[in-house]
Structures are given as C-alpha cells and as structure tokens.
Coordinates of C-alpha atoms and ligand atoms in Angstrom, one line a residue:
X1 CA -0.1 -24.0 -20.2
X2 CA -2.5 -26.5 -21.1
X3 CA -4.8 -24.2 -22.0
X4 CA -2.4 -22.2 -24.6
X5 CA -2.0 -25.7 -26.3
X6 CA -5.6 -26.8 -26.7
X7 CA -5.9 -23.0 -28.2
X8 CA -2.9 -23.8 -30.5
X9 CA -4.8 -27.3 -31.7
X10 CA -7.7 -25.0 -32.6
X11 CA -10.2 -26.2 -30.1
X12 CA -12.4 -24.2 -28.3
X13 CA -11.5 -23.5 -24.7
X14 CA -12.7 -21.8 -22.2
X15 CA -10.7 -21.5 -19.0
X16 CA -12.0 -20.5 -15.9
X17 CA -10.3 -19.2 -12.3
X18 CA -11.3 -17.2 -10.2
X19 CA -11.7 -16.5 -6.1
X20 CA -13.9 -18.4 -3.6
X21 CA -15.2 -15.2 -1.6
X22 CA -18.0 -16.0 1.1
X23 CA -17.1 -17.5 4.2
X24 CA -16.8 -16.7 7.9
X25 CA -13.1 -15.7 7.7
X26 CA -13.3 -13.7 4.9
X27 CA -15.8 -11.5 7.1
X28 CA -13.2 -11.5 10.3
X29 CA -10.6 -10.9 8.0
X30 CA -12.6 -8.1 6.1
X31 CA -13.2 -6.5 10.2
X32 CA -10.0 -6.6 10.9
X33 CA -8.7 -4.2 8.0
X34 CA -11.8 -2.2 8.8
X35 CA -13.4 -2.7 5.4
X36 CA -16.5 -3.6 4.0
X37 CA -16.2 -7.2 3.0
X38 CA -17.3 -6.7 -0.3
X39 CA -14.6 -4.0 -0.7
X40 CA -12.4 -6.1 0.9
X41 CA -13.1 -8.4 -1.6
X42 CA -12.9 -6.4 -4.6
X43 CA -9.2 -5.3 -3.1
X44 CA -8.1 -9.3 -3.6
X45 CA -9.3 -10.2 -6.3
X46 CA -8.1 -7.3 -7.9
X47 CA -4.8 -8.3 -6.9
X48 CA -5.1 -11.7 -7.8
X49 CA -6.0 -10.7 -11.3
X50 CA -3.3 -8.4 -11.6
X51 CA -1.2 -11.0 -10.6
X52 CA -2.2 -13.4 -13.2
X53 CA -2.2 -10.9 -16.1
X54 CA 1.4 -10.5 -15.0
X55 CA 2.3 -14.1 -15.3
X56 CA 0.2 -14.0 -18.9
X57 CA -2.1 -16.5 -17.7
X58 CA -5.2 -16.6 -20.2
X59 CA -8.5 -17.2 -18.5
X60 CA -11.6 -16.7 -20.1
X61 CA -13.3 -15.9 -17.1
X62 CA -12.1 -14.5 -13.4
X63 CA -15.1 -15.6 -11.8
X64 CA -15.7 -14.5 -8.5
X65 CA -18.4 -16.4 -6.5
X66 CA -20.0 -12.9 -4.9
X67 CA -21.0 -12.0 -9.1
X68 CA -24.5 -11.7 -9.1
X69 CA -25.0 -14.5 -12.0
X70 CA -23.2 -17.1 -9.4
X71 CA -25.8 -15.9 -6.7
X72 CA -28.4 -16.9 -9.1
X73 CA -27.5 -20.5 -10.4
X74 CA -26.4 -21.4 -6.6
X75 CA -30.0 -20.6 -5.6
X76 CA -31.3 -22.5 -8.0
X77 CA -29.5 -25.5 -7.3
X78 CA -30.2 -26.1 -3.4
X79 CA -33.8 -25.0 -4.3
X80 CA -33.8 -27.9 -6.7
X81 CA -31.9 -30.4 -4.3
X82 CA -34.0 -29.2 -1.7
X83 CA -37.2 -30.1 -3.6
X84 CA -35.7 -33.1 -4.2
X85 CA -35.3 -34.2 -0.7
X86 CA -31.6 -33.8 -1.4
X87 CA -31.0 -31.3 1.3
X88 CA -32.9 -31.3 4.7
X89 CA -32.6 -29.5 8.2
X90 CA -30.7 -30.9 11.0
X91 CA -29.2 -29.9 14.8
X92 CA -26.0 -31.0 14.7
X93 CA -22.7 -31.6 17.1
X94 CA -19.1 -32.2 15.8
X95 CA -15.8 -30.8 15.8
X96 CA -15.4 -27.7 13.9
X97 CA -12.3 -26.4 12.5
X98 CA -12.2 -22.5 11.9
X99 CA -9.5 -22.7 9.7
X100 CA -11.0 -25.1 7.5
X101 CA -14.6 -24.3 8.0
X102 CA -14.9 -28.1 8.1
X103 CA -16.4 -30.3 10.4
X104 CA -14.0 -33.7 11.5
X105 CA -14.7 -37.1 13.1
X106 CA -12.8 -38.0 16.4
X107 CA -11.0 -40.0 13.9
X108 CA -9.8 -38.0 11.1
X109 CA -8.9 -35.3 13.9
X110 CA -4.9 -35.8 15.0
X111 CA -4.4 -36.4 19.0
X112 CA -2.3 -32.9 19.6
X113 CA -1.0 -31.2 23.0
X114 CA -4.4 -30.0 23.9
X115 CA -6.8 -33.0 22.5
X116 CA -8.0 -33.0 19.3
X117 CA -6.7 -31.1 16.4
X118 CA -7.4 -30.1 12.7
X119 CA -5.6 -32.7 10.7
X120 CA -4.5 -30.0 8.1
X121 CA -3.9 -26.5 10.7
X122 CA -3.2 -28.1 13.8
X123 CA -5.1 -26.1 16.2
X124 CA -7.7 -27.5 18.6
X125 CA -11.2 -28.4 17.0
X126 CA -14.0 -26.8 18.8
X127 CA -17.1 -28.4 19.7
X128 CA -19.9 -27.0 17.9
X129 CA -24.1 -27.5 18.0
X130 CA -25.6 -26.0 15.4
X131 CA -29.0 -26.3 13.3
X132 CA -27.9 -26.4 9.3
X133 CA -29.0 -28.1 6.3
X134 CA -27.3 -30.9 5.3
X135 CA -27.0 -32.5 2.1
X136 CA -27.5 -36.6 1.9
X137 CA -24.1 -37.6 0.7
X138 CA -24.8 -41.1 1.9
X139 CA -27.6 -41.5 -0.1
X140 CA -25.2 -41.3 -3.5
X141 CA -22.5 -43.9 -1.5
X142 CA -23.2 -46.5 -3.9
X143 CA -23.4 -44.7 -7.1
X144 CA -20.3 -43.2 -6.4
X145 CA -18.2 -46.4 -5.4
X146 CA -19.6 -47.9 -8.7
X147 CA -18.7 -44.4 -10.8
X148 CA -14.8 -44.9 -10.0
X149 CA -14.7 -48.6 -10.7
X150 CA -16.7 -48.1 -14.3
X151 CA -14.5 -44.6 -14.8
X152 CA -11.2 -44.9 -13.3
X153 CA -10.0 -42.4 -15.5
X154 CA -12.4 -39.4 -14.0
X155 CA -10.2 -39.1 -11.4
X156 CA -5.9 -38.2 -11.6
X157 CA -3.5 -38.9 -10.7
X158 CA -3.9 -42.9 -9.8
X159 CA -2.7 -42.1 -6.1
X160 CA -5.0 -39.6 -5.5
X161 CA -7.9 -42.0 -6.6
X162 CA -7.0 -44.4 -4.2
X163 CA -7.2 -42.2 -1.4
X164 CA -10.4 -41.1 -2.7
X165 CA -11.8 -44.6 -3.4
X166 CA -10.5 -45.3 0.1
X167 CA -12.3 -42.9 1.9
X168 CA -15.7 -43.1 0.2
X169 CA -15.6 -47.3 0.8
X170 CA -15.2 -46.2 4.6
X171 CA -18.7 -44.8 4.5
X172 CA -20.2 -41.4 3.2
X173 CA -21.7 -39.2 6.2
X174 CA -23.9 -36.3 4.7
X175 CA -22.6 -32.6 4.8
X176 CA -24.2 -29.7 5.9
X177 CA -24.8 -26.5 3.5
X178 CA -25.9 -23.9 5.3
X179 CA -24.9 -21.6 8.1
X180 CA -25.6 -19.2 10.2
X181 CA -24.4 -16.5 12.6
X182 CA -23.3 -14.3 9.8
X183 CA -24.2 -12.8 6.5
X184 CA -21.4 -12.6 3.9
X185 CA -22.7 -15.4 1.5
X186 CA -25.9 -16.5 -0.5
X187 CA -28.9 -16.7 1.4
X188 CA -31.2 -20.0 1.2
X189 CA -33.5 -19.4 -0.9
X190 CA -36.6 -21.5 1.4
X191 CA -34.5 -19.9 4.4
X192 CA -32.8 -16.8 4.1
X193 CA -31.3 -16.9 7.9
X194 CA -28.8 -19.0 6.6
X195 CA -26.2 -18.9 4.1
X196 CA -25.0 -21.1 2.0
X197 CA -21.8 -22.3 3.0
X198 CA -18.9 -23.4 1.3
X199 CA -19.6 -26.3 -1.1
X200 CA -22.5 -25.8 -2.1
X201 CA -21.6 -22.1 -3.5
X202 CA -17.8 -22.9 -4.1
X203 CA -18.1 -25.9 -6.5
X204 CA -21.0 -24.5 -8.8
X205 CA -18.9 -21.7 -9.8
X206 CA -17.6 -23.7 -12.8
X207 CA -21.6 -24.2 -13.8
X208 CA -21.9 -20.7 -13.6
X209 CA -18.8 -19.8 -15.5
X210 CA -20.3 -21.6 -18.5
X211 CA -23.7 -19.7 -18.8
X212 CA -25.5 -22.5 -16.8
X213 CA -29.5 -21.4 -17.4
X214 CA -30.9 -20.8 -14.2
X215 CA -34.1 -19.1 -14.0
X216 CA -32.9 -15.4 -13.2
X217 CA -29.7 -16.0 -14.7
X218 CA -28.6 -12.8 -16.1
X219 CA -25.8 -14.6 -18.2
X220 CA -27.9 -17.6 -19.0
X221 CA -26.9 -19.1 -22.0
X222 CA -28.3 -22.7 -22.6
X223 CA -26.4 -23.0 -26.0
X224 CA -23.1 -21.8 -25.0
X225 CA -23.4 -24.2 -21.5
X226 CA -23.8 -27.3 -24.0
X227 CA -20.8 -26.2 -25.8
X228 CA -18.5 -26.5 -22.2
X229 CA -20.5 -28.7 -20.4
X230 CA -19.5 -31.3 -19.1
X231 CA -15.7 -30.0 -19.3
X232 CA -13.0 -31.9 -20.1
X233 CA -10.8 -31.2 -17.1
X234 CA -11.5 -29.4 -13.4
X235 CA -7.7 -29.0 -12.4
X236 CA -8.1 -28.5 -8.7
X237 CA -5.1 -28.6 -5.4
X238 CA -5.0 -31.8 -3.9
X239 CA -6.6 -30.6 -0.6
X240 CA -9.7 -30.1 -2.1
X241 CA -9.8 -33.7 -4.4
X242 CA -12.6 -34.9 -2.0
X243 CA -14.8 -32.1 -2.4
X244 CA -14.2 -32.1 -6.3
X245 CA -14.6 -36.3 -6.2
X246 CA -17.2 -37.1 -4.0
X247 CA -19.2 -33.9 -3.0
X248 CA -19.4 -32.5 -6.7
X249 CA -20.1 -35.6 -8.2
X250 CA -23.1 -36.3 -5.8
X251 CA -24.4 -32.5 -6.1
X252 CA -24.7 -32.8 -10.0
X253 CA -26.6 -36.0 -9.9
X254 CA -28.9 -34.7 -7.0
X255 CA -29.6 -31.7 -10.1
X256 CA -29.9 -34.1 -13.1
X257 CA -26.2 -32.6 -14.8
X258 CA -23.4 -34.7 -15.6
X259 CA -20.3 -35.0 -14.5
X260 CA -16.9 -32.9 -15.5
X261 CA -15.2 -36.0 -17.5
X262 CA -12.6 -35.7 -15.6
X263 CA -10.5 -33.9 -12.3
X264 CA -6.8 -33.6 -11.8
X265 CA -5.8 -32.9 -8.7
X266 CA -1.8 -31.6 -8.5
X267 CA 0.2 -30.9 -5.7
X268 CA 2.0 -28.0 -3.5
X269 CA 5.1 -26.3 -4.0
X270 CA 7.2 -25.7 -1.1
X271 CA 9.6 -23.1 0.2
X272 CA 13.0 -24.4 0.0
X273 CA 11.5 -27.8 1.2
X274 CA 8.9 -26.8 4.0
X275 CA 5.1 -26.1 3.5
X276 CA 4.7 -22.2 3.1
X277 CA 3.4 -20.7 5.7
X278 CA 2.3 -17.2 6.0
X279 CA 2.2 -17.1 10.1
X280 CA 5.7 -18.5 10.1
X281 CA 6.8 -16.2 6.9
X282 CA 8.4 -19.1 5.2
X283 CA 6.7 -17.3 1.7
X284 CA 7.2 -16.2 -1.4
X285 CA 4.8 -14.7 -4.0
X286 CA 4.6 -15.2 -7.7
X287 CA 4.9 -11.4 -8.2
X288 CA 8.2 -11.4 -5.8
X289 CA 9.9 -14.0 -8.2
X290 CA 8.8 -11.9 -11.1
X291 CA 10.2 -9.2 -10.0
X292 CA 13.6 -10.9 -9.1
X293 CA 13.7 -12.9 -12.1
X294 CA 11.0 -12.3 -14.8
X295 CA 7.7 -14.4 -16.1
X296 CA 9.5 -16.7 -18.2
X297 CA 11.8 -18.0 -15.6
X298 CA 8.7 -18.2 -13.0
X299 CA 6.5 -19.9 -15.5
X300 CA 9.2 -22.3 -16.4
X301 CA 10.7 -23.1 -13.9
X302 CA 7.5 -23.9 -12.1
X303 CA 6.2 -26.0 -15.0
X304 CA 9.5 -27.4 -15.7
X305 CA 11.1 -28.8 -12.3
X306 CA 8.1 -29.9 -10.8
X307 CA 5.9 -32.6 -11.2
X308 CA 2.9 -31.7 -11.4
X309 CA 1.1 -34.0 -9.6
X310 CA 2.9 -34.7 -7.0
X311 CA 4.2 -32.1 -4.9
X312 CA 7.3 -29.3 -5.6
X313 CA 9.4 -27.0 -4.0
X314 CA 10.7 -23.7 -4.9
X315 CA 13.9 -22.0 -4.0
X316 CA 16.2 -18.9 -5.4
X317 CA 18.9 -21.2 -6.4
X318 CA 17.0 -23.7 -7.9
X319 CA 15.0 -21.2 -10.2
X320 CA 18.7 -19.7 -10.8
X321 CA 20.2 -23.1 -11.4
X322 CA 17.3 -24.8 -14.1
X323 CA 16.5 -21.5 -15.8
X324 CA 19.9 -20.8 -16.4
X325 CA 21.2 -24.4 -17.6
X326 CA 17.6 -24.7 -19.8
X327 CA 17.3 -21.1 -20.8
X328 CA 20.3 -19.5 -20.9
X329 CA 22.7 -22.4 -22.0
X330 CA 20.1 -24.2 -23.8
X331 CA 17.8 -23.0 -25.8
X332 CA 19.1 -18.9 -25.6
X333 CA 22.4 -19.8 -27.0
X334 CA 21.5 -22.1 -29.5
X335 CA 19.1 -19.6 -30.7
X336 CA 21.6 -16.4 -30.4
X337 CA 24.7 -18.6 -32.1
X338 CA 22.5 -19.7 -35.0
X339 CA 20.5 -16.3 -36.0
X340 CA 23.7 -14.1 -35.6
X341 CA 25.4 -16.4 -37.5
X342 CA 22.7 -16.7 -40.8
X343 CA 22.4 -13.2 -40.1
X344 CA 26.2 -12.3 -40.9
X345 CA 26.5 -14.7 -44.0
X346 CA 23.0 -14.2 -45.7
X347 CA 21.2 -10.9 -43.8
X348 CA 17.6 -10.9 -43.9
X349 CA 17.6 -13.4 -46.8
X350 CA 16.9 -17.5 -46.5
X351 CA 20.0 -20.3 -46.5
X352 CA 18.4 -22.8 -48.3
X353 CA 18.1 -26.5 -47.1
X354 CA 19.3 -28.8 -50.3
X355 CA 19.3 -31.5 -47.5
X356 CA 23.1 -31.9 -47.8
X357 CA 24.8 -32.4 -44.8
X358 CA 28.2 -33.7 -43.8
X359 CA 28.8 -37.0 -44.0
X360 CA 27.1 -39.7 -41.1
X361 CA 25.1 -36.3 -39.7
X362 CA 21.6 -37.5 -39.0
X363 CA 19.1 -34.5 -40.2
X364 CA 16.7 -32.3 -37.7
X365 CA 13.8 -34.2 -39.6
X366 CA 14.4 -37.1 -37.5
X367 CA 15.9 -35.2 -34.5
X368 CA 12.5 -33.4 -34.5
X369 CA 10.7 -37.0 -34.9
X370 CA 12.8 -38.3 -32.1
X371 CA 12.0 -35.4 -29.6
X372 CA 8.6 -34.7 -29.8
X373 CA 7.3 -38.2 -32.3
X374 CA 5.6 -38.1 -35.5
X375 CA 3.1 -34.7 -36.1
X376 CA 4.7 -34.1 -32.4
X377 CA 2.6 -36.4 -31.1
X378 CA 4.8 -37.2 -27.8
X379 CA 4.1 -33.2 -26.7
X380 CA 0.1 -33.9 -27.3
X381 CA 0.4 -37.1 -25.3
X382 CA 2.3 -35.1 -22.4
X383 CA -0.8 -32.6 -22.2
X384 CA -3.4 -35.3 -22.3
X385 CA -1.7 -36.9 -19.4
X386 CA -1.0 -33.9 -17.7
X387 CA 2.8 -34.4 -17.6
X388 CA 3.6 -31.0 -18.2
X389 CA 7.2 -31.5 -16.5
X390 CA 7.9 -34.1 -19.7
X391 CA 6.3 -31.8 -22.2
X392 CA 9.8 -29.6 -20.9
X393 CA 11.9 -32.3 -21.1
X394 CA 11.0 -33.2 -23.9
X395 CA 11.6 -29.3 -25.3
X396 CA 15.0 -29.2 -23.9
X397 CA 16.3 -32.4 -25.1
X398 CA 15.3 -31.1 -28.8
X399 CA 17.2 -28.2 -27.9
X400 CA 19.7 -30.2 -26.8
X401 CA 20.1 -32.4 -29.7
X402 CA 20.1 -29.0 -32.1
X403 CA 23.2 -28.3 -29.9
X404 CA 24.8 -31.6 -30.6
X405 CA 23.6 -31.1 -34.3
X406 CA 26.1 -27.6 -34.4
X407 CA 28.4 -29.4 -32.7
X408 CA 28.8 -32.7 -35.3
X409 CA 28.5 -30.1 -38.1
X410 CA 30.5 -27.0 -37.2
X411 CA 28.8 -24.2 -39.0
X412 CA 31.6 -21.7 -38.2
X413 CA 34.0 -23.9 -40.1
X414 CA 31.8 -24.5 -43.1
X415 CA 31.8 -20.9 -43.2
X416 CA 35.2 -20.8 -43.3
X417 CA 35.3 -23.3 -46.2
X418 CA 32.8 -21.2 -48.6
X419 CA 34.8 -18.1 -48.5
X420 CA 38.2 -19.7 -49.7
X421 CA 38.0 -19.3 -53.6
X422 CA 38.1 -23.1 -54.1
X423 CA 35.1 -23.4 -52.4
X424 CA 32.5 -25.9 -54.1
X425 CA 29.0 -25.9 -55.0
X426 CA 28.6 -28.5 -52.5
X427 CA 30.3 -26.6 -50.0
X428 CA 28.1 -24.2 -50.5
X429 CA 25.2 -26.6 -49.8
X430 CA 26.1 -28.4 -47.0
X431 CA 26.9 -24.9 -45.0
X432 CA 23.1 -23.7 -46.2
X433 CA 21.6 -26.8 -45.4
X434 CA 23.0 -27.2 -42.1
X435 CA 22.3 -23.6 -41.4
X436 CA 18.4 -23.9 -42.8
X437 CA 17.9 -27.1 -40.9
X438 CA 18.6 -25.0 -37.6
X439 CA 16.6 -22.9 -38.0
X440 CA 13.4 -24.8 -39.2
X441 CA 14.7 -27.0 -35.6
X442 CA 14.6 -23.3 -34.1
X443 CA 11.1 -22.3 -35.3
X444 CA 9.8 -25.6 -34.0
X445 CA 11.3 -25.3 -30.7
X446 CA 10.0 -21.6 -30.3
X447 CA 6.6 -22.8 -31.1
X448 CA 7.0 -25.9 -28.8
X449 CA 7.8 -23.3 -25.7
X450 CA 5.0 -20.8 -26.2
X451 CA 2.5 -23.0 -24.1
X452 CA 5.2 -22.6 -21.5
X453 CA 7.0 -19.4 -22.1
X454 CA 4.8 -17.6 -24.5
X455 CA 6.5 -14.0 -24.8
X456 CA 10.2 -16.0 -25.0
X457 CA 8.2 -18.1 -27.8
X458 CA 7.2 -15.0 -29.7
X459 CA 10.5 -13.3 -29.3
X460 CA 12.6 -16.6 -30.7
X461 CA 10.0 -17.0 -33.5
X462 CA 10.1 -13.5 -34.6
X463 CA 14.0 -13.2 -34.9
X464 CA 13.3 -16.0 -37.8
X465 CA 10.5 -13.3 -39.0
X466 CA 7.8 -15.4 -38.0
X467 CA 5.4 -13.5 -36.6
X468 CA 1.8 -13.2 -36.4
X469 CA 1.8 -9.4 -38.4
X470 CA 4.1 -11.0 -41.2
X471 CA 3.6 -14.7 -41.3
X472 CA -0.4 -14.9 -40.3
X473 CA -0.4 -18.4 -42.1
X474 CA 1.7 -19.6 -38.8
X475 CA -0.9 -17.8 -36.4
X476 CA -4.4 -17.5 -35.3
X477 CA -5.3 -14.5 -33.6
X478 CA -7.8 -16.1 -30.8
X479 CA -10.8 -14.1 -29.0
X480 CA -11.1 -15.2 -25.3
X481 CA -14.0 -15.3 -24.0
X482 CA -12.8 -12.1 -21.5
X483 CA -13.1 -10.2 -24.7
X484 CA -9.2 -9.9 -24.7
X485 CA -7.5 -11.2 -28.8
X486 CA -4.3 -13.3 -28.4
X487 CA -2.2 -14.5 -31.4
X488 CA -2.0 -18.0 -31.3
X489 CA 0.9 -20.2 -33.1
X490 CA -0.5 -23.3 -34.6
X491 CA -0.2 -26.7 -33.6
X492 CA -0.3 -28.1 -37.6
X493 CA 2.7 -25.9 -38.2
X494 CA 5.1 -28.1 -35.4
X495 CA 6.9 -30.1 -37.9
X496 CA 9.7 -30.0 -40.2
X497 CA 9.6 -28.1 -43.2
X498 CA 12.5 -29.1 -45.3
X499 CA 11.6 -25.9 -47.8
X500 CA 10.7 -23.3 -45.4
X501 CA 12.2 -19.4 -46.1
X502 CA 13.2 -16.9 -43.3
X503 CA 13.4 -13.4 -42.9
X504 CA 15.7 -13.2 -40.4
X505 CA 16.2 -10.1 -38.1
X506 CA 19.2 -9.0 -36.4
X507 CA 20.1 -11.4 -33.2
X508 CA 18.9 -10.4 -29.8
X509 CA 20.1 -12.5 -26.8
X510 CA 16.7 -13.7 -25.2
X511 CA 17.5 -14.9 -22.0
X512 CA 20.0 -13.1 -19.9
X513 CA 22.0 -15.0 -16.9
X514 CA 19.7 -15.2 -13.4
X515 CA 21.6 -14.1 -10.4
X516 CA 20.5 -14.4 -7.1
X517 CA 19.8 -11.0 -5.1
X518 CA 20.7 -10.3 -1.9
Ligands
ZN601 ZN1 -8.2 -26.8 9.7

C-alpha cells in the first residue's frame, strides 16, 4: 500500500521482499521432504511469489538471499568487518534455541516445566559449546544509545523504541556470525568451514537488493545504490525490531554505510484472537481467504481493521462483517446508485456541475476538503505516519458523507422534477450539479482506494471512463524495477474538479455481498 502511494506521488520506489533461505532448519526441513535444499527452496519461494502476485503486491525485487549477487555483497561485508577487527573467533557456551537459531541469557529464557525455555517457542534451550565468530556489538553500545536519543524518529512505533532503548541501556553482548556443522549458507570468506549465519547474511539483503558494489558483484550498480540508499523505510515484524535496531545499525557503521532513515516495526495478526500456530493448526493462509472471499476483501480488510503497529486478528466473520458494511454498503452502493442513475438520464454523456445545489447542501468541494484536507493532505500524512488503518477511515467516511450528500439532496426526486413539463432551468441545474458533484466525489474516492484495493480502484474509475487507455492525463504507466509496467493513477489528480466531463459506462455492481462458507 504504501508503496502504490509513493508511486502515485511520482517518486521513485523501489520495494523489496523477498525470503530468508539459509539456515539449519531449512536444511532439516529440506531432508525431511527428501529434497535438495536448494530445490526445496526454489519450491517456496515460488509459492511465496505466486502468492503475492495473487494479492497484487508490487515489489520491485523478490530477493532471495541464496541469489548469487547476495552471496557476493555478504562476503564482502564480514571480510571488511573482519579486517576491521569487527568480527573475531571465539569458543563459546549458552543456551541455544533451535527454533530461533538464537542464543539466550539465563535471564531472557522463561522458567518452564523442564528448566529453561525459549522466551518466544517454549521448548527447552539446549546447552551448546561451540567455536564461531562473533561480531563486537558492545563495541557500538555507546554510539547506539546516543543514535536513538539524537534520532528518535529512526525507530517506530514510540513503544517499540522503548523496548529497544531499554534493552540496549541493559548492556550490548556481541553476537556470533558464523556456524558450523552444516553447509546450506555462505561460506566465510577467511574460513570457509563456517557459514555465515543468520544476521549477518539476512539483514544485508536490503544492501544487495539495491545494487550495493561489492567487488564481484554481478549486479553492482554504484549509481543506482546512491539513488536507494539509505532507504526511507525497512518495514520489518516486530520480532525481529532488535536485529533491524541494534544489530543492523552496528553492522553498517562497522562497513562505513549509513543507516536506513528509518524502521517500522508492525505487529501480528491473529487467528480469531490466538497466535497462529501451524503445530496447533489454528491457521489460515492469504491464498485461503482469497479464495473464500477475493483480493480486495483480503487486502482491505487486513489494512483496514487492523492497526498496523500494534497487533490484529483475523477471523471469517470479521472479514464478512467490515468488507461488507465498507464495501458493499459503502462505497459499492454509492457507486452503483449514482452511475446507473447518470447513466439512465444522460447515457455516456457528462451532467454538468453549474454548482447549484439545493438550498443549505454543503458541496463535495468541502466534503472532499473535510475528509482527506487540503490537496488530500490528511491521506499523505496517514502514509508518512504509517497509519494505514486511518488512511481507510478516512476513505470510508468520504464515502460516507457522499452518502449523506444523496441523501440531503435526493437525486431520484430531482429527476422526477426535470421531467414534469414545468420543469425549470434551475431544476435542471441543481439535478446536474448534484449528479456531477457525485461523481467527481466518486472519481476521488476510486483513486483514494487504489493504494488499498487497486483492481476495485480501477474498476470504480473506469465506470466514470477514466481509465488509463482513454484518460492517460489521470495515469502514469510505471516500470518496476522487476521489469513488470503498472498503470498508475496520480496523486495531483485527488481533488475536486468542479468542471470535470465523464464518459460514463453502463453500471456494474463492484462488490458483491461476503458470505461465510461452511
Ligand atoms: Zn525459540
């Protein structure tokens, strides 16, 4: 979503996900589906790709980090830390959770039934000795308690950073970032019996994404890596904020690169109020709601009921419930009621807005201005703070007040009115004006959703013929960086044209009634 916006202000984005590959699990898991890992792998991400496509989510780059340009920049990193003193060798003893692939203190480890656990699986943590390299975190403890005082805003939300602020004032042990006993990842360059583990390969992905030149880098694009770098946002789950916060941050000094200006971390969504759980099968997958109930309802109701940094839940009803009272009652009847009715009384030709309404009516000029503010300001500002919950709101109470708009006016009587033969001239004017006005309040709010809902934009937008084949003033057509071309309505064009023409298109009701399936 955000993405789609910044496109639609005419920035240049480039938005990268992707799939974290190399660990030890990942190898069992591989094993135990007796395939190669690799092939294992490609089967996933594959999936996960598909997936995304499906819910028309438009990254420039699926990065995976077993690509062979990823391999390359990684390398060149640890080489560089390792030069730098950065990274040494070390025997080491902790408590190691498989799960996690983490090491924890006796004190961040939970006291369960059979000693200590994993704070986050709940199993028992092992005891393990091993020989690794280790990166000296607690070299950067200063630097980084100073960072978040002088730049509270690099981290989000304000809860989060305490945590985080927290935990880093409690004292910054170094990590290790390398392992052995197995070879699914990228070998150390000075020490190819180990891999690289985790960290150290999963974080630089968003270096590699953006052309970072490493020596060997068959992407290397040192241009291109100035243009993206440092990005404006990583958006990351807020089980891996410390990693993105304090790890990252410490890693990019250790190599001379500045920071990401800023990371968000948002929360979980939940299954009908419990943590998901594949072992307990309390799950659900994005492409089993799509199934059952289609992108649009998935993408906004996920976007819509949810806050987006703290955490959410999902259930059948409550996608039924919200996508039927926003979309259905909404926005898809306002939409249906007003193009079938300028369709009957002026076909694919214009009613004009002569800005004469009844009398005491306030005008969708200032409904617009009261929605979404001046130039739609208030929907920018809802981005930029990542409240993509009130960028809905905001969306449905415009919709809502177009409602109240046909209510206070009663189109269907004006048109009543207009056919008698003593109609008036300014008969005739109020009923084209209040008709116009809805549907320059209609083309704003389609534009408004196609962050969120971009096919349901495109479909409301092109009943009012404005479309990015006829209308290409209204749309950019947008190369992502995956090669794929997207049309792209513009930001400029949210606001309220009191002169603007239509060529309307027969109705078609957009978004049918959700039931739930048994
Ligand atoms: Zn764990």
């Amino acid at each position: 979503m955000v993405a789609r916006f910044r496109r639609m202000e005419g920035r240049p984005v480039f938005f990268c996900t992707g799939t974290d590959e190399h660990s030890q699990n990942v190898e069992k898991a591989a094993a135990k589906v007796e395939l190669a890992t690799k092939a294992f792998c490609d089967r996933m991400a594959e999936d996960i790709r598909n997936t995304f496509d499906k819910m028309e989510i438009t990254y420039d780059r699926f990065i995976r980090t077993s690509d062979p340009d990823h391999e390359k920049v990684c390398q060149f990193l640890i080489e560089k830390a390792f030069q730098a003193g950065d990274v040494y060798k070390k025997k080491y003893e902790g408590l190691y959770c498989e799960s996690c692939e983490t090491f924890y203190t006796e004190k961040e480890s939970v006291t369960g039934s059979k000693g200590l656990e994993c704070p986050t699986h709940k199993v028992p943590l092992k005891k393990v000795e091993e020989e690794n390299y280790f990166f000296r975190l607690s070299k950067f403890e200063n630097q980084l308690k100073d960072y978040f005082l002088s730049k509270p805003e690099f981290l989000n939300p304000d809860f989060r950073r305490n945590e985080i602020v927290s935990f880093v004032n409690q004292g910054l042990r170094d990590f290790s970032v390398s392992r052995t006993g197995f070879k699914w990842g990228i070998p150390l360059p000075f020490d190819p019996e180990h891999v690289i583990y985790v960290w150290y390969d999963a974080l630089i992905n968003y270096l590699t994404a953006v052309k970072f030149p490493a020596p060997g880098n068959p992407n290397a694009d040192a241009e291109f890596f100035k243009k993206f770098w440092p990005c404006d946002v990583h958006v990351v789950g807020k089980d891996i904020t410390r990693f993105h916060a304090v790890y990252w941050p410490a890693m990019l000094w250790s190599a001379g690169i500045e920071l990401p200006k800023t990371v968000f971390a948002h929360g979980h969504l939940m299954l009908n109020g419990e943590k998901m759980s594949k072992t307990r099968g309390n799950i659900v997958t994005p492409d089993e709601v799509m199934t059952d109930f289609g992108t649009n309802a998935l993408r906004w109701y996920v976007i819509s009921a949810n806050s987006f940094s703290g955490d959410g839940n999902y259930s059948d009803q409550d996608i039924v419930l919200k996508c039927n009272a926003d979309l259905s009652n909404n926005i898809g009847n306002l939409v249906n009621r007003v193009v079938t009715m300028a369709y009957k009384h002026f076909g694919e030709s214009s009613p004009h807005n002569q800005n004469k309404l009844p009398d005491g009516i306030q005008n969708i000029a200032s409904r617009f201005e009261q929605s979404f503010g001046a130039g739609a300001v208030k929907l920018r500002e809802a981005i930029d703070s990542m409240d993509l919950m009130g960028y809905c709101s905001r969306v449905t109470e415009f919709s809502g007040s177009l409602n109240k708009f046909m209510d206070e006016t009663k189109p269907w009587s004006q048109a009543k009115v207009v056919q008698k033969p003593e109609a008036t001239d300014l008969d005739r004017a109020v009923f084209q004006s209040t008709l116009a006005q809805l549907l320059e309040g209609i083309r704003n709010l389609g534009i408004a959703l196609w962050p969120v809902i971009p096919s349901a934009s495109e479909a409301i937008l092109a009943q009012l013929g404005v479309t990015a084949l006829a209308v290409s003033a209204d749309f950019d057509a947008v190369k992502l960086h995956s090669g794929k071309v997207i049309t792209v309505p513009l930001f400029s064009k949210l606001s309220f044209d009191a002169a603007r023409e239509f060529k309307l298109s027969p109705p078609k009701p957009l978004f049918p009634r959700l039931e739930i399936k048994e």
